[in-house]
């Protein structure tokens, strides 16, 4: 097990109706005036925003609002929020929504106490040194932003989507009320499921040796997510299944699933190539949902790199899907004509694992190919400048990759 620091300072308030407790919890924590940040209107239509505002009013916490944050949030909303936060001298940025809203809130939080333009942080021209505290009312289990140190913002003018990782991004309090997720469209539920599994896999496939406690946590969460996803697709109001997804989404990305798997000397607790490749997709076409992009990219990356550490794929296949390589010493192979060499047995088990994973994503309604987003071979070159800025010429820890490898992975996913 590699050395690690596990830091997850967020207070998670979980359960039915906790969004009505936002005011009392924040008052107890000493907050007086909040900037409420939300998305394109789902929280208005579902009544969640009114419930949160009523709860703040009852506790005497003042509030101003910034709505309209879009999926793959844009820097313009963040800049608007920075102005509002300063103008109204708020002591808390409170996100009510999904990863896009939470990330916009986190960016506002560091931008409001910085003299320059907040985009500097995302282009690595400056490092944030302070923030206004953030809190989240989560409406979709997916990004794990409610407990993560990450924040991802797009800049349409520059055709970029860039991340900022710092512990300043960790929210002080996150409210997780599974009933708020009953209204999610099936596609968003599925994209969220894919994203949380991806957060675990980025860490599992860091290229570092097994860390058995973490591996068991990781694969156990994924098994629970697969089970709950099926139940939610059958019955969107299945509380226990929604609750399982909600907590899994948080644990998948607060650092727990990476303990002992971090890459020495990099500060990274996983490989994160697939996230890098996906972020270029949703920067190129801002209508692409992050989780849907990952559903295409992850299997393509896996086919490309598995030979580097087949043992990690065998462990994953065994623990998540119960797939074991055939063993001529114990299995009846009388139906199989060709000779099963040990190499062939491993390859078959790995390919079966990747196929099982991809079939699961597709069974939820996720795409299998980039062409389902309307992309073609010609589009791939448009992804490369952003990738070079965000990842450099060489990236990845499971297998070191170049920009040409990235091209090949994108091409294989068309
Ligand atoms: O905008 P509204 O109207 O609220 O609708 C949203 C949006 O259209 C809708 N929605 C959310 N909750 C709902 C709901 N509709 C009905 N009922 C509800 N309860 O769902 C759509 C997607 O929302 P979004 O916030 O974009 O989803 P998600 O949580 O998947 O966030 C995606 C963003 O997070 C980033 C992604 O790159 C992407 O920009 N990520 C953030 C991470 C982090 N900060 O740690 C890590 C991730 O890897 C990811 O990169
Ligand atoms: Zn993600």
CSV table of C-alpha atoms and ligand atoms in Angstrom, one decimal:
chain,number,residue,atom,x,y,z
A,1,UNK,CA,0.0,0.0,0.0
A,2,UNK,CA,1.5,3.4,-1.0
A,3,UNK,CA,1.7,6.3,1.4
A,4,UNK,CA,-1.3,8.7,1.5
A,5,UNK,CA,-3.0,11.5,3.2
A,6,UNK,CA,-6.7,11.2,3.5
A,7,UNK,CA,-8.5,14.6,4.0
A,8,UNK,CA,-12.3,14.8,3.8
A,9,UNK,CA,-13.3,17.6,6.1
A,10,UNK,CA,-16.9,18.0,4.8
A,11,UNK,CA,-19.8,17.5,7.1
A,12,UNK,CA,-22.3,15.3,5.3
A,13,UNK,CA,-25.9,15.6,6.3
A,14,UNK,CA,-27.8,12.7,4.8
A,15,UNK,CA,-31.4,11.6,4.6
A,16,UNK,CA,-35.0,12.3,3.9
A,17,UNK,CA,-35.9,16.0,4.1
A,18,UNK,CA,-32.5,17.2,5.1
A,19,UNK,CA,-32.9,20.1,2.6
A,20,UNK,CA,-35.3,21.6,5.1
A,21,UNK,CA,-32.5,21.6,7.7
A,22,UNK,CA,-30.1,23.8,5.7
A,23,UNK,CA,-30.9,26.9,7.6
A,24,UNK,CA,-30.5,25.5,11.1
A,25,UNK,CA,-27.3,23.7,10.2
A,26,UNK,CA,-25.8,26.8,8.6
A,27,UNK,CA,-26.9,29.0,11.5
A,28,UNK,CA,-25.3,26.7,14.0
A,29,UNK,CA,-22.1,26.9,11.9
A,30,UNK,CA,-22.2,30.7,12.2
A,31,UNK,CA,-23.1,31.8,8.7
A,32,UNK,CA,-25.1,35.0,8.1
A,33,UNK,CA,-25.5,35.7,4.4
A,34,UNK,CA,-25.3,33.3,1.5
A,35,UNK,CA,-25.0,33.5,-2.3
A,36,UNK,CA,-27.4,30.8,-3.6
A,37,UNK,CA,-26.2,29.3,-6.8
A,38,UNK,CA,-28.4,27.1,-9.0
A,39,UNK,CA,-28.7,25.7,-12.5
A,40,UNK,CA,-31.1,25.9,-15.4
A,41,UNK,CA,-34.3,25.6,-13.4
A,42,UNK,CA,-34.8,22.1,-12.2
A,43,UNK,CA,-34.6,23.2,-8.6
A,44,UNK,CA,-37.2,25.9,-9.2
A,45,UNK,CA,-39.6,23.5,-10.9
A,46,UNK,CA,-39.1,20.8,-8.3
A,47,UNK,CA,-39.7,23.2,-5.4
A,48,UNK,CA,-36.2,22.5,-3.9
A,49,UNK,CA,-35.1,26.1,-4.1
A,50,UNK,CA,-38.2,27.4,-2.3
A,51,UNK,CA,-37.6,24.8,0.4
A,52,UNK,CA,-34.0,25.9,0.9
A,53,UNK,CA,-34.9,29.6,0.9
A,54,UNK,CA,-37.7,29.0,3.4
A,55,UNK,CA,-35.2,27.2,5.6
A,56,UNK,CA,-32.7,30.0,5.4
A,57,UNK,CA,-35.4,32.6,6.1
A,58,UNK,CA,-36.5,30.7,9.2
A,59,UNK,CA,-33.0,30.8,10.5
A,60,UNK,CA,-32.5,34.5,9.7
A,61,UNK,CA,-29.8,33.8,7.0
A,62,UNK,CA,-29.9,36.4,4.3
A,63,UNK,CA,-29.5,35.4,0.7
A,64,UNK,CA,-29.0,36.6,-2.9
A,65,UNK,CA,-29.3,34.4,-5.9
A,66,UNK,CA,-27.4,33.4,-9.1
A,67,UNK,CA,-29.4,31.1,-11.3
A,68,UNK,CA,-28.9,29.8,-14.8
A,69,UNK,CA,-25.6,27.9,-14.4
A,70,UNK,CA,-25.5,25.5,-17.3
A,71,UNK,CA,-24.2,21.9,-17.5
A,72,UNK,CA,-20.5,22.1,-18.2
A,73,UNK,CA,-20.5,25.5,-16.3
A,74,UNK,CA,-19.1,28.5,-18.1
A,75,UNK,CA,-16.7,31.1,-16.7
A,76,UNK,CA,-19.2,33.9,-17.4
A,77,UNK,CA,-21.5,32.6,-14.7
A,78,UNK,CA,-18.6,32.4,-12.3
A,79,UNK,CA,-17.6,35.9,-13.0
A,80,UNK,CA,-21.1,37.1,-12.4
A,81,UNK,CA,-21.2,35.2,-9.1
A,82,UNK,CA,-17.9,36.8,-8.0
A,83,UNK,CA,-19.4,40.3,-8.5
A,84,UNK,CA,-22.5,39.3,-6.5
A,85,UNK,CA,-20.6,37.7,-3.7
A,86,UNK,CA,-18.4,40.9,-3.3
A,87,UNK,CA,-21.3,43.3,-3.7
A,88,UNK,CA,-23.4,41.6,-1.0
A,89,UNK,CA,-20.5,40.6,1.3
A,90,UNK,CA,-21.7,37.0,1.7
A,91,UNK,CA,-19.9,34.6,4.0
A,92,UNK,CA,-21.1,31.5,2.2
A,93,UNK,CA,-21.6,30.3,-1.3
A,94,UNK,CA,-24.5,27.8,-1.2
A,95,UNK,CA,-24.9,25.5,-4.3
A,96,UNK,CA,-28.3,23.9,-4.9
A,97,UNK,CA,-27.9,21.5,-7.8
A,98,UNK,CA,-25.5,19.1,-9.5
A,99,UNK,CA,-21.8,19.1,-10.2
A,100,UNK,CA,-22.1,22.0,-12.6
A,101,UNK,CA,-23.7,24.2,-9.9
A,102,UNK,CA,-21.4,23.0,-7.2
A,103,UNK,CA,-18.3,23.7,-9.4
A,104,UNK,CA,-19.5,27.2,-10.2
A,105,UNK,CA,-20.0,27.8,-6.5
A,106,UNK,CA,-16.5,26.6,-5.7
A,107,UNK,CA,-15.0,28.8,-8.4
A,108,UNK,CA,-16.9,31.8,-7.2
A,109,UNK,CA,-15.7,31.1,-3.7
A,110,UNK,CA,-12.0,31.3,-4.6
A,111,UNK,CA,-12.6,34.1,-7.2
A,112,UNK,CA,-14.4,36.4,-4.8
A,113,UNK,CA,-11.3,36.8,-2.6
A,114,UNK,CA,-8.8,37.2,-5.5
A,115,UNK,CA,-7.7,40.5,-7.0
A,116,UNK,CA,-7.3,39.1,-10.6
A,117,UNK,CA,-9.6,37.2,-12.9
A,118,UNK,CA,-10.8,33.9,-11.5
A,119,UNK,CA,-10.0,32.1,-14.9
A,120,UNK,CA,-6.3,32.6,-13.9
A,121,UNK,CA,-6.6,29.7,-11.5
A,122,UNK,CA,-7.9,27.4,-14.3
A,123,UNK,CA,-5.1,28.3,-16.7
A,124,UNK,CA,-2.5,27.8,-13.8
A,125,UNK,CA,-1.4,31.5,-13.9
A,126,UNK,CA,-2.2,31.8,-10.2
A,127,UNK,CA,-2.9,29.5,-7.2
A,128,UNK,CA,-5.8,30.3,-4.9
A,129,UNK,CA,-4.7,31.1,-1.4
A,130,UNK,CA,-8.1,31.7,0.3
A,131,UNK,CA,-11.8,31.3,-0.3
A,132,UNK,CA,-15.3,32.0,1.0
A,133,UNK,CA,-16.7,28.8,2.5
A,134,UNK,CA,-19.0,26.7,0.3
A,135,UNK,CA,-21.9,24.4,1.1
A,136,UNK,CA,-24.0,22.2,-1.2
A,137,UNK,CA,-27.5,20.8,-1.5
A,138,UNK,CA,-27.0,18.0,-4.0
A,139,UNK,CA,-29.7,17.1,-6.5
A,140,UNK,CA,-27.9,14.5,-8.6
A,141,UNK,CA,-25.4,11.8,-7.5
A,142,UNK,CA,-22.7,12.0,-10.1
A,143,UNK,CA,-19.7,14.3,-9.9
A,144,UNK,CA,-19.0,13.8,-6.2
A,145,UNK,CA,-18.2,17.5,-6.1
A,146,UNK,CA,-20.0,17.7,-2.7
A,147,UNK,CA,-16.9,16.2,-1.1
A,148,UNK,CA,-14.1,16.5,-3.7
A,149,UNK,CA,-11.2,18.9,-4.0
A,150,UNK,CA,-12.0,19.5,-7.7
A,151,UNK,CA,-13.8,22.1,-9.7
A,152,UNK,CA,-14.1,22.0,-13.5
A,153,UNK,CA,-15.1,25.1,-15.5
A,154,UNK,CA,-15.5,25.8,-19.2
A,155,UNK,CA,-14.4,28.8,-21.2
A,156,UNK,CA,-16.3,28.9,-24.5
A,157,UNK,CA,-14.3,31.7,-26.0
A,158,UNK,CA,-11.0,29.8,-25.5
A,159,UNK,CA,-12.7,26.4,-26.3
A,160,UNK,CA,-11.3,25.0,-23.0
A,161,UNK,CA,-12.6,23.1,-20.0
A,162,UNK,CA,-10.1,23.1,-17.2
A,163,UNK,CA,-10.0,21.7,-13.7
A,164,UNK,CA,-8.7,23.3,-10.5
A,165,UNK,CA,-7.7,20.9,-7.7
A,166,UNK,CA,-7.1,22.3,-4.2
A,167,UNK,CA,-8.4,21.5,-0.7
A,168,UNK,CA,-9.9,24.9,-0.7
A,169,UNK,CA,-12.5,23.4,-3.0
A,170,UNK,CA,-13.8,21.0,-0.3
A,171,UNK,CA,-17.3,22.2,0.9
A,172,UNK,CA,-17.8,22.8,4.6
A,173,UNK,CA,-21.2,21.1,4.6
A,174,UNK,CA,-23.1,19.0,2.0
A,175,UNK,CA,-26.7,18.1,2.3
A,176,UNK,CA,-27.6,14.7,0.6
A,177,UNK,CA,-31.4,14.2,0.4
A,178,UNK,CA,-32.0,11.2,-1.9
A,179,UNK,CA,-35.7,12.2,-2.4
A,180,UNK,CA,-34.5,15.2,-4.4
A,181,UNK,CA,-33.2,12.9,-7.0
A,182,UNK,CA,-36.5,11.2,-7.8
A,183,UNK,CA,-37.1,13.8,-10.5
A,184,UNK,CA,-33.9,13.0,-12.4
A,185,UNK,CA,-34.3,12.1,-16.1
A,186,UNK,CA,-33.1,8.5,-16.7
A,187,UNK,CA,-30.3,9.8,-18.9
A,188,UNK,CA,-28.9,12.0,-16.2
A,189,UNK,CA,-29.2,9.2,-13.6
A,190,UNK,CA,-27.3,6.9,-16.0
A,191,UNK,CA,-24.6,9.5,-16.7
A,192,UNK,CA,-24.2,10.0,-12.9
A,193,UNK,CA,-23.9,6.3,-12.4
A,194,UNK,CA,-21.2,6.1,-15.1
A,195,UNK,CA,-19.3,9.1,-13.6
A,196,UNK,CA,-19.2,7.7,-10.1
A,197,UNK,CA,-17.9,4.3,-11.4
A,198,UNK,CA,-15.4,6.2,-13.5
A,199,UNK,CA,-14.1,8.1,-10.4
A,200,UNK,CA,-13.4,4.8,-8.7
A,201,UNK,CA,-11.8,3.2,-11.8
A,202,UNK,CA,-9.5,6.1,-12.4
A,203,UNK,CA,-8.0,5.3,-9.0
A,204,UNK,CA,-8.2,1.5,-9.2
A,205,UNK,CA,-6.3,1.6,-12.5
A,206,UNK,CA,-3.6,4.0,-11.3
A,207,UNK,CA,-1.0,1.5,-12.3
A,208,UNK,CA,0.1,1.0,-8.7
A,209,UNK,CA,0.0,-2.4,-7.0
A,210,UNK,CA,-3.2,-3.7,-5.2
A,211,UNK,CA,-4.2,-2.0,-2.0
A,212,UNK,CA,-6.5,-4.6,-0.6
A,213,UNK,CA,-8.6,-2.5,1.8
A,214,UNK,CA,-9.1,0.1,-0.8
A,215,UNK,CA,-9.7,-2.4,-3.6
A,216,UNK,CA,-12.5,-4.0,-1.5
A,217,UNK,CA,-14.1,-0.7,-0.8
A,218,UNK,CA,-13.8,0.3,-4.5
A,219,UNK,CA,-15.2,-2.9,-5.9
A,220,UNK,CA,-17.9,-3.1,-3.2
A,221,UNK,CA,-19.1,0.4,-4.0
A,222,UNK,CA,-19.2,-0.4,-7.7
A,223,UNK,CA,-21.2,-3.6,-7.1
A,224,UNK,CA,-23.7,-1.6,-4.9
A,225,UNK,CA,-24.0,1.0,-7.7
A,226,UNK,CA,-24.7,-1.6,-10.4
A,227,UNK,CA,-27.4,-3.1,-8.2
A,228,UNK,CA,-29.0,0.2,-7.3
A,229,UNK,CA,-28.8,1.5,-10.9
A,230,UNK,CA,-30.9,-1.4,-12.1
A,231,UNK,CA,-33.5,-0.8,-9.3
A,232,UNK,CA,-33.7,3.0,-10.0
A,233,UNK,CA,-34.2,2.4,-13.7
A,234,UNK,CA,-37.2,0.1,-12.9
A,235,UNK,CA,-38.6,2.4,-10.2
A,236,UNK,CA,-37.2,6.0,-10.1
A,237,UNK,CA,-38.8,6.5,-6.7
A,238,UNK,CA,-37.0,3.6,-5.0
A,239,UNK,CA,-35.7,5.4,-2.0
A,240,UNK,CA,-33.1,2.9,-0.9
A,241,UNK,CA,-31.7,2.6,-4.4
A,242,UNK,CA,-31.6,6.4,-4.8
A,243,UNK,CA,-29.9,6.6,-1.3
A,244,UNK,CA,-27.3,4.0,-2.3
A,245,UNK,CA,-26.4,6.0,-5.4
A,246,UNK,CA,-26.2,9.2,-3.5
A,247,UNK,CA,-23.8,8.0,-0.9
A,248,UNK,CA,-21.8,6.0,-3.4
A,249,UNK,CA,-21.4,9.1,-5.6
A,250,UNK,CA,-19.8,10.9,-2.6
A,251,UNK,CA,-17.6,8.1,-1.5
A,252,UNK,CA,-16.4,7.5,-5.1
A,253,UNK,CA,-14.8,10.9,-5.2
A,254,UNK,CA,-13.9,12.2,-1.7
A,255,UNK,CA,-10.5,10.4,-1.8
A,256,UNK,CA,-11.5,7.2,0.1
A,257,UNK,CA,-11.3,5.1,-3.1
A,258,UNK,CA,-7.8,6.2,-3.7
A,259,UNK,CA,-6.1,5.6,-0.4
A,260,UNK,CA,-2.9,3.6,-1.0
A,261,UNK,CA,-3.2,3.7,-4.8
A,262,UNK,CA,-1.7,7.2,-5.4
A,263,UNK,CA,1.1,7.6,-7.8
A,264,UNK,CA,4.3,8.5,-5.8
A,265,UNK,CA,5.7,11.9,-6.6
A,266,UNK,CA,2.8,13.2,-8.6
A,267,UNK,CA,0.2,14.2,-6.0
A,268,UNK,CA,-2.3,12.2,-8.1
A,269,UNK,CA,-4.5,9.5,-6.5
A,270,UNK,CA,-5.2,7.9,-9.9
A,271,UNK,CA,-4.5,7.9,-13.6
A,272,UNK,CA,-7.2,10.4,-14.6
A,273,UNK,CA,-6.5,10.0,-18.4
A,274,UNK,CA,-10.1,9.1,-19.2
A,275,UNK,CA,-11.3,12.3,-17.4
A,276,UNK,CA,-8.8,14.3,-19.4
A,277,UNK,CA,-10.0,12.7,-22.7
A,278,UNK,CA,-13.6,13.3,-21.8
A,279,UNK,CA,-13.2,16.9,-20.7
A,280,UNK,CA,-12.0,17.7,-24.2
A,281,UNK,CA,-15.2,16.2,-25.6
A,282,UNK,CA,-17.5,18.3,-23.4
A,283,UNK,CA,-15.3,21.4,-24.2
A,284,UNK,CA,-15.6,20.7,-27.9
A,285,UNK,CA,-19.4,20.2,-27.7
A,286,UNK,CA,-20.8,21.6,-24.5
A,287,UNK,CA,-24.0,19.6,-25.0
A,288,UNK,CA,-22.1,16.4,-24.2
A,289,UNK,CA,-22.9,15.1,-20.7
A,290,UNK,CA,-19.7,14.3,-18.8
A,291,UNK,CA,-20.8,10.8,-17.7
A,292,UNK,CA,-22.0,9.9,-21.2
A,293,UNK,CA,-18.6,10.9,-22.6
A,294,UNK,CA,-16.9,8.7,-20.0
A,295,UNK,CA,-19.1,5.7,-21.0
A,296,UNK,CA,-17.5,5.8,-24.4
A,297,UNK,CA,-14.0,6.8,-23.5
A,298,UNK,CA,-13.3,4.4,-20.6
A,299,UNK,CA,-13.8,1.1,-22.4
A,300,UNK,CA,-11.8,2.5,-25.4
A,301,UNK,CA,-8.9,3.4,-23.0
A,302,UNK,CA,-9.1,0.0,-21.3
A,303,UNK,CA,-8.8,-1.9,-24.6
A,304,UNK,CA,-5.8,0.3,-25.4
A,305,UNK,CA,-3.8,0.0,-22.1
A,306,UNK,CA,-4.8,-3.3,-20.3
A,307,UNK,CA,-1.7,-5.2,-21.3
A,308,UNK,CA,0.4,-2.9,-19.2
A,309,UNK,CA,-1.0,-4.3,-15.9
A,310,UNK,CA,-3.3,-7.3,-16.8
A,311,UNK,CA,-3.4,-8.3,-13.1
A,312,UNK,CA,-5.4,-5.2,-12.2
A,313,UNK,CA,-8.0,-6.0,-14.8
A,314,UNK,CA,-8.2,-9.6,-13.6
A,315,UNK,CA,-8.7,-8.4,-10.0
A,316,UNK,CA,-11.4,-5.9,-11.2
A,317,UNK,CA,-13.2,-8.4,-13.4
A,318,UNK,CA,-13.2,-11.0,-10.6
A,319,UNK,CA,-14.3,-8.6,-7.8
A,320,UNK,CA,-16.9,-6.7,-9.7
A,321,UNK,CA,-18.3,-9.2,-12.3
A,322,UNK,CA,-17.2,-12.6,-11.0
A,323,UNK,CA,-15.2,-13.1,-14.2
A,324,UNK,CA,-12.2,-15.5,-13.8
A,325,UNK,CA,-9.8,-16.6,-16.6
A,326,UNK,CA,-10.5,-20.2,-17.7
A,327,UNK,CA,-8.1,-22.7,-16.1
A,328,UNK,CA,-7.5,-25.9,-18.2
A,329,UNK,CA,-6.6,-27.7,-14.9
A,330,UNK,CA,-10.1,-27.3,-13.5
A,331,UNK,CA,-12.5,-26.1,-16.2
A,332,UNK,CA,-14.2,-28.4,-18.8
A,333,UNK,CA,-12.9,-27.0,-22.1
A,334,UNK,CA,-14.2,-29.8,-24.3
A,335,UNK,CA,-16.5,-27.3,-26.2
A,336,UNK,CA,-13.5,-25.1,-27.2
A,337,UNK,CA,-11.5,-26.1,-30.3
A,338,UNK,CA,-8.5,-23.8,-30.0
A,339,UNK,CA,-5.8,-24.4,-27.5
A,340,UNK,CA,-6.3,-22.1,-24.4
A,341,UNK,CA,-2.8,-20.8,-23.5
A,342,UNK,CA,-2.5,-18.9,-20.2
A,343,UNK,CA,-2.1,-15.7,-22.3
A,344,UNK,CA,-5.3,-16.4,-24.2
A,345,UNK,CA,-7.1,-17.1,-20.9
A,346,UNK,CA,-6.0,-13.8,-19.5
A,347,UNK,CA,-6.9,-11.9,-22.7
A,348,UNK,CA,-10.3,-13.4,-22.8
A,349,UNK,CA,-11.1,-12.6,-19.2
A,350,UNK,CA,-9.9,-9.0,-19.6
A,351,UNK,CA,-11.9,-8.5,-22.8
A,352,UNK,CA,-15.0,-10.0,-21.2
A,353,UNK,CA,-14.6,-7.6,-18.2
A,354,UNK,CA,-14.4,-4.6,-20.5
A,355,UNK,CA,-17.4,-5.8,-22.5
A,356,UNK,CA,-19.4,-6.4,-19.4
A,357,UNK,CA,-18.7,-2.9,-18.2
A,358,UNK,CA,-19.5,-1.3,-21.5
A,359,UNK,CA,-22.7,-3.4,-21.9
A,360,UNK,CA,-23.8,-2.2,-18.4
A,361,UNK,CA,-23.3,1.5,-19.4
A,362,UNK,CA,-25.2,0.9,-22.6
A,363,UNK,CA,-28.0,-1.0,-20.8
A,364,UNK,CA,-28.6,2.2,-18.8
A,365,UNK,CA,-29.0,4.2,-22.0
A,366,UNK,CA,-25.4,5.5,-22.4
A,367,UNK,CA,-23.8,5.7,-25.8
A,368,UNK,CA,-21.2,3.2,-27.0
A,369,UNK,CA,-19.5,5.4,-29.7
A,370,UNK,CA,-18.4,9.0,-30.3
A,371,UNK,CA,-20.5,8.9,-33.5
A,372,UNK,CA,-23.6,8.8,-31.3
A,373,UNK,CA,-22.6,12.4,-30.3
A,374,UNK,CA,-22.4,13.2,-34.0
A,375,UNK,CA,-18.6,13.2,-34.0
A,376,UNK,CA,-16.5,12.1,-36.9
A,377,UNK,CA,-12.8,11.5,-37.5
A,378,UNK,CA,-12.3,15.1,-38.6
A,379,UNK,CA,-13.4,16.3,-35.1
A,380,UNK,CA,-10.6,14.5,-33.3
A,381,UNK,CA,-7.9,17.1,-34.2
A,382,UNK,CA,-10.1,19.8,-32.6
A,383,UNK,CA,-9.7,18.0,-29.3
A,384,UNK,CA,-5.9,18.0,-29.3
A,385,UNK,CA,-5.0,21.6,-28.5
A,386,UNK,CA,-7.0,21.6,-25.3
A,387,UNK,CA,-5.6,18.2,-24.3
A,388,UNK,CA,-2.1,19.4,-24.8
A,389,UNK,CA,-2.8,22.5,-22.6
A,390,UNK,CA,-4.5,20.5,-19.9
A,391,UNK,CA,-2.4,17.3,-19.9
A,392,UNK,CA,0.8,18.2,-21.7
A,393,UNK,CA,2.6,16.0,-24.3
A,394,UNK,CA,2.7,12.9,-22.1
A,395,UNK,CA,0.3,11.8,-19.4
A,396,UNK,CA,-1.2,8.9,-17.6
A,397,UNK,CA,0.2,6.5,-14.9
A,398,UNK,CA,-1.3,3.1,-15.7
A,399,UNK,CA,0.4,3.5,-19.1
A,400,UNK,CA,2.3,6.6,-20.2
A,401,UNK,CA,0.5,8.0,-23.2
A,402,UNK,CA,1.3,10.6,-25.9
A,403,UNK,CA,-1.0,12.8,-27.9
A,404,UNK,CA,-0.8,10.2,-30.7
A,405,UNK,CA,-2.0,7.6,-28.3
A,406,UNK,CA,-4.9,9.9,-27.4
A,407,UNK,CA,-5.7,10.2,-31.1
A,408,UNK,CA,-5.7,6.4,-31.4
A,409,UNK,CA,-8.1,6.0,-28.4
A,410,UNK,CA,-10.5,8.6,-29.8
A,411,UNK,CA,-10.4,7.0,-33.2
A,412,UNK,CA,-11.1,3.5,-31.7
A,413,UNK,CA,-14.2,5.0,-30.0
A,414,UNK,CA,-15.8,6.5,-33.2
B,1,LIG,O1,-29.5,22.8,-14.7
B,1,LIG,P1,-30.7,22.2,-14.1
B,1,LIG,O2,-32.0,22.7,-14.6
B,1,LIG,O3,-30.7,22.1,-12.6
B,1,LIG,O4,-30.8,20.6,-14.6
B,1,LIG,C1,-29.8,19.7,-14.4
B,1,LIG,C2,-28.9,19.5,-15.7
B,1,LIG,O5,-29.6,19.7,-16.8
B,1,LIG,C3,-30.3,18.3,-14.2
B,1,LIG,N1,-30.7,18.0,-12.8
B,1,LIG,C4,-29.9,18.0,-11.8
B,1,LIG,N2,-30.6,17.6,-10.7
B,1,LIG,C5,-31.8,17.4,-11.1
B,1,LIG,C6,-31.9,17.6,-12.5
B,1,LIG,N3,-33.1,17.4,-13.2
B,1,LIG,C7,-34.1,17.0,-12.5
B,1,LIG,N4,-34.1,16.7,-11.2
B,1,LIG,C8,-33.0,16.9,-10.4
B,1,LIG,N5,-33.0,16.5,-9.1
B,1,LIG,O6,-29.3,17.4,-14.6
B,1,LIG,C9,-28.5,18.1,-15.6
B,1,LIG,C10,-27.0,17.8,-15.3
B,1,LIG,O7,-26.6,18.6,-14.2
B,1,LIG,P2,-25.1,18.7,-13.8
B,1,LIG,O8,-25.0,19.6,-12.6
B,1,LIG,O9,-24.4,19.2,-15.1
B,1,LIG,O10,-24.7,17.2,-13.6
B,1,LIG,P3,-23.4,16.5,-12.9
B,1,LIG,O11,-23.6,16.5,-11.4
B,1,LIG,O12,-23.2,15.3,-13.6
B,1,LIG,O13,-22.2,17.5,-13.1
B,1,LIG,C11,-21.4,17.5,-14.3
B,1,LIG,C12,-20.3,18.5,-14.2
B,1,LIG,O14,-19.4,18.2,-13.1
B,1,LIG,C13,-18.1,18.1,-13.6
B,1,LIG,C14,-18.3,17.7,-15.0
B,1,LIG,O15,-17.1,17.8,-15.8
B,1,LIG,C15,-19.5,18.5,-15.4
B,1,LIG,O16,-19.0,19.8,-15.8
B,1,LIG,N6,-17.3,17.2,-12.7
B,1,LIG,C16,-17.0,17.7,-11.5
B,1,LIG,C17,-16.2,17.0,-10.6
B,1,LIG,C18,-15.8,17.6,-9.3
B,1,LIG,N7,-16.0,18.9,-9.1
B,1,LIG,O17,-15.3,16.9,-8.5
B,1,LIG,C19,-15.6,15.7,-11.0
B,1,LIG,C20,-16.2,15.1,-12.2
B,1,LIG,O18,-15.3,14.2,-12.7
B,1,LIG,C21,-16.7,16.0,-13.2
B,1,LIG,O19,-15.6,16.4,-14.1
B,2,LIG,ZN1,-16.2,12.6,-13.5
